Amino acid sequence: MDTVNINGTLIWYYYICPREVWFIGHSIEADQENDFLALGRHIHDFYYKKQKKEFIIDNTIKIDILPGKKVIGEIKKSSKYLKSATMQIAFYLYFLKQKGINLSGELLFPEERKKKKIFLTKEIENELKNAISNINKILNMDKPPKATKIHYCKNCAYKEMCWS
Ligand code: SF4
């Protein structure tokens, strides 16, 4: 399965909006002043002051290893987009498995004081392969997929591009 052009961010957005996958994959700049992005950065920076151990794999994939544990961690500001977050971690686990490293994952929601363990089951792995194949198709499109109004649009950094 070709993961060359794929990263965890694209996997996350694939489960939100394919149009956004295309924008990000084509390096189209989002509105960096978007409040939603700013809040995410703030929580990430604050929580990681004591906990962070970040690694870059193959110059493309950035993961966080939780101190003292054989798990990779991913911090999210809310559990609202649990499916996206689960598949993002699963992607990192899948990538590492291909390198002979078998770990489990942990999603952390510090604002909600919640955690969720993630394991790379056969089912999740098959779903992930399908997502990777679809993302590659989206990235190869000449134009972004049509905009479809979803709940996420109101916080999306690309909303001006889609709806103004
Ligand atoms: S504004 Fe909505 S349709 Fe446009 S990229 Fe964002 S989520 Fe997708």
Short mmCIF file of C-alpha atoms and ligand atoms in Angstrom, two decimals:
data_model
loop_
_atom_site.label_atom_id
_atom_site.label_comp_id
_atom_site.label_asym_id
_atom_site.label_seq_id
_atom_site.Cartn_x
_atom_site.Cartn_y
_atom_site.Cartn_z
CA MET A 1 0.00 0.00 0.00
CA ASP A 2 1.50 3.32 -1.09
CA THR A 3 1.78 5.71 1.87
CA VAL A 4 4.34 7.99 0.20
CA ASN A 5 2.07 11.03 -0.14
CA ILE A 6 0.00 10.35 2.92
CA ASN A 7 0.38 11.66 6.44
CA GLY A 8 -1.68 11.59 9.61
CA THR A 9 -3.24 14.97 8.92
CA LEU A 10 -4.63 13.79 5.59
CA ILE A 11 -6.05 10.69 7.23
CA TRP A 12 -7.72 12.85 9.87
CA TYR A 13 -9.31 15.14 7.30
CA TYR A 14 -10.33 12.27 5.05
CA TYR A 15 -12.90 11.34 7.67
CA ILE A 16 -14.13 14.96 7.81
CA CYS A 17 -14.09 16.33 4.27
CA PRO A 18 -12.44 15.08 1.02
CA ARG A 19 -12.31 18.63 -0.33
CA GLU A 20 -10.12 19.65 2.59
CA VAL A 21 -7.86 16.65 1.89
CA TRP A 22 -7.33 18.02 -1.61
CA PHE A 23 -6.55 21.58 -0.33
CA ILE A 24 -4.04 20.31 2.23
CA GLY A 25 -2.51 17.79 -0.17
CA HIS A 26 -1.97 20.59 -2.69
CA SER A 27 -0.38 22.84 -0.05
CA ILE A 28 -3.12 25.45 -0.30
CA GLU A 29 -2.68 27.66 2.75
CA ALA A 30 -5.49 27.76 5.25
CA ASP A 31 -6.41 30.86 7.20
CA GLN A 32 -3.79 30.66 10.00
CA GLU A 33 -5.77 33.13 12.14
CA ASN A 34 -8.71 30.78 12.23
CA ASP A 35 -9.74 30.52 15.92
CA PHE A 36 -10.18 26.78 15.74
CA LEU A 37 -6.58 26.26 14.55
CA ALA A 38 -5.26 28.70 17.13
CA LEU A 39 -7.02 26.86 19.97
CA GLY A 40 -5.61 23.53 18.77
CA ARG A 41 -2.07 24.94 18.77
CA HIS A 42 -2.55 26.39 22.24
CA ILE A 43 -3.73 23.12 23.80
CA HIS A 44 -0.98 21.15 22.06
CA ASP A 45 1.76 23.53 23.27
CA PHE A 46 0.41 23.79 26.81
CA TYR A 47 -0.08 20.07 27.38
CA TYR A 48 3.23 19.12 25.82
CA LYS A 49 5.40 21.37 27.94
CA LYS A 50 6.09 18.41 30.25
CA GLN A 51 5.06 15.44 28.16
CA LYS A 52 6.40 15.92 24.68
CA LYS A 53 8.70 13.41 23.01
CA GLU A 54 8.31 13.94 19.32
CA PHE A 55 9.89 11.88 16.55
CA ILE A 56 9.97 12.33 12.81
CA ILE A 57 9.95 9.12 10.80
CA ASP A 58 11.24 9.05 7.21
CA ASN A 59 11.11 12.86 7.13
CA THR A 60 7.37 12.75 6.70
CA ILE A 61 5.52 11.34 9.67
CA LYS A 62 5.62 13.08 13.01
CA ILE A 63 4.63 11.00 16.03
CA ASP A 64 4.69 11.47 19.77
CA ILE A 65 5.88 8.67 22.05
CA LEU A 66 4.45 8.90 25.55
CA PRO A 67 7.17 8.82 28.21
CA GLY A 68 7.70 5.40 29.82
CA LYS A 69 5.14 3.65 27.62
CA LYS A 70 5.28 1.63 24.41
CA VAL A 71 2.49 3.66 22.93
CA ILE A 72 2.25 6.54 20.56
CA GLY A 73 0.08 9.38 21.72
CA GLU A 74 -1.97 11.95 19.92
CA ILE A 75 -3.51 14.92 21.69
CA LYS A 76 -6.83 16.30 20.55
CA LYS A 77 -8.79 19.20 21.91
CA SER A 78 -12.04 17.30 21.81
CA SER A 79 -13.37 13.79 21.30
CA LYS A 80 -15.95 15.14 18.89
CA TYR A 81 -14.12 13.78 15.84
CA LEU A 82 -13.27 10.43 17.39
CA LYS A 83 -13.38 8.46 14.15
CA SER A 84 -10.85 10.80 12.48
CA ALA A 85 -8.58 10.73 15.51
CA THR A 86 -8.78 6.93 15.80
CA MET A 87 -7.87 6.43 12.15
CA GLN A 88 -5.03 8.95 12.39
CA ILE A 89 -3.41 6.98 15.21
CA ALA A 90 -4.14 3.73 13.37
CA PHE A 91 -2.25 5.14 10.40
CA TYR A 92 0.84 5.75 12.54
CA LEU A 93 0.57 2.22 13.96
CA TYR A 94 0.24 0.79 10.46
CA PHE A 95 3.22 2.78 9.22
CA LEU A 96 5.37 1.57 12.13
CA LYS A 97 4.18 -2.02 11.69
CA GLN A 98 5.50 -1.92 8.14
CA LYS A 99 8.88 -1.01 9.66
CA GLY A 100 8.69 -3.98 12.06
CA ILE A 101 7.67 -1.89 15.09
CA ASN A 102 4.49 -2.99 16.82
CA LEU A 103 3.01 -0.45 19.22
CA SER A 104 -0.41 0.53 20.45
CA GLY A 105 -1.84 4.01 20.51
CA GLU A 106 -3.49 6.34 22.96
CA LEU A 107 -5.73 9.26 22.19
CA LEU A 108 -5.63 12.00 24.80
CA PHE A 109 -8.29 14.61 25.34
CA PRO A 110 -6.78 16.76 28.13
CA GLU A 111 -9.62 19.28 28.19
CA GLU A 112 -12.13 16.48 28.75
CA ARG A 113 -9.77 14.43 30.97
CA LYS A 114 -10.35 11.42 28.73
CA LYS A 115 -8.13 8.78 27.09
CA LYS A 116 -8.82 6.08 24.54
CA LYS A 117 -6.58 3.13 23.69
CA ILE A 118 -6.22 2.24 20.03
CA PHE A 119 -5.07 -1.11 18.65
CA LEU A 120 -4.39 -1.92 15.02
CA THR A 121 -6.92 -4.69 14.41
CA LYS A 122 -7.28 -6.43 11.04
CA GLU A 123 -10.56 -4.60 10.50
CA ILE A 124 -9.04 -1.18 11.15
CA GLU A 125 -6.05 -2.04 8.97
CA ASN A 126 -8.32 -2.96 6.05
CA GLU A 127 -10.34 0.21 6.48
CA LEU A 128 -7.13 2.22 6.56
CA LYS A 129 -5.86 0.65 3.32
CA ASN A 130 -9.12 1.64 1.66
CA ALA A 131 -8.80 5.21 3.02
CA ILE A 132 -5.19 5.49 1.77
CA SER A 133 -6.24 4.33 -1.68
CA ASN A 134 -9.10 6.88 -1.75
CA ILE A 135 -6.86 9.70 -0.54
CA ASN A 136 -4.40 8.96 -3.33
CA LYS A 137 -7.31 9.21 -5.80
CA ILE A 138 -8.42 12.55 -4.30
CA LEU A 139 -4.88 13.96 -4.47
CA ASN A 140 -4.61 12.97 -8.13
CA MET A 141 -7.74 14.94 -9.06
CA ASP A 142 -7.19 18.12 -11.11
CA LYS A 143 -9.73 20.06 -9.05
CA PRO A 144 -10.93 19.69 -5.46
CA PRO A 145 -14.07 17.62 -4.87
CA LYS A 146 -17.26 19.70 -4.77
CA ALA A 147 -17.98 21.53 -1.52
CA THR A 148 -20.63 19.89 0.59
CA LYS A 149 -21.98 21.76 3.59
CA ILE A 150 -21.24 19.88 6.79
CA HIS A 151 -21.23 20.79 10.46
CA TYR A 152 -17.43 21.15 10.42
CA CYS A 153 -17.55 23.95 7.79
CA LYS A 154 -18.29 26.62 10.38
CA ASN A 155 -14.89 26.04 12.04
CA CYS A 156 -12.97 25.15 8.90
CA ALA A 157 -9.95 27.24 7.93
CA TYR A 158 -11.00 26.92 4.27
CA LYS A 159 -14.56 28.18 4.73
CA GLU A 160 -13.84 31.46 2.91
CA MET A 161 -12.71 29.47 -0.13
CA CYS A 162 -15.77 27.26 -0.12
CA TRP A 163 -18.60 29.51 0.92
CA SER A 164 -17.89 33.20 0.25
S1 SF4 B 1 -15.44 24.65 4.47
FE1 SF4 B 1 -16.53 22.70 4.55
S2 SF4 B 1 -16.55 21.97 2.42
FE2 SF4 B 1 -14.95 23.53 2.59
S3 SF4 B 1 -13.08 22.39 2.99
FE3 SF4 B 1 -13.92 23.04 4.95
S4 SF4 B 1 -15.16 21.33 5.64
FE4 SF4 B 1 -14.79 21.02 3.46
#
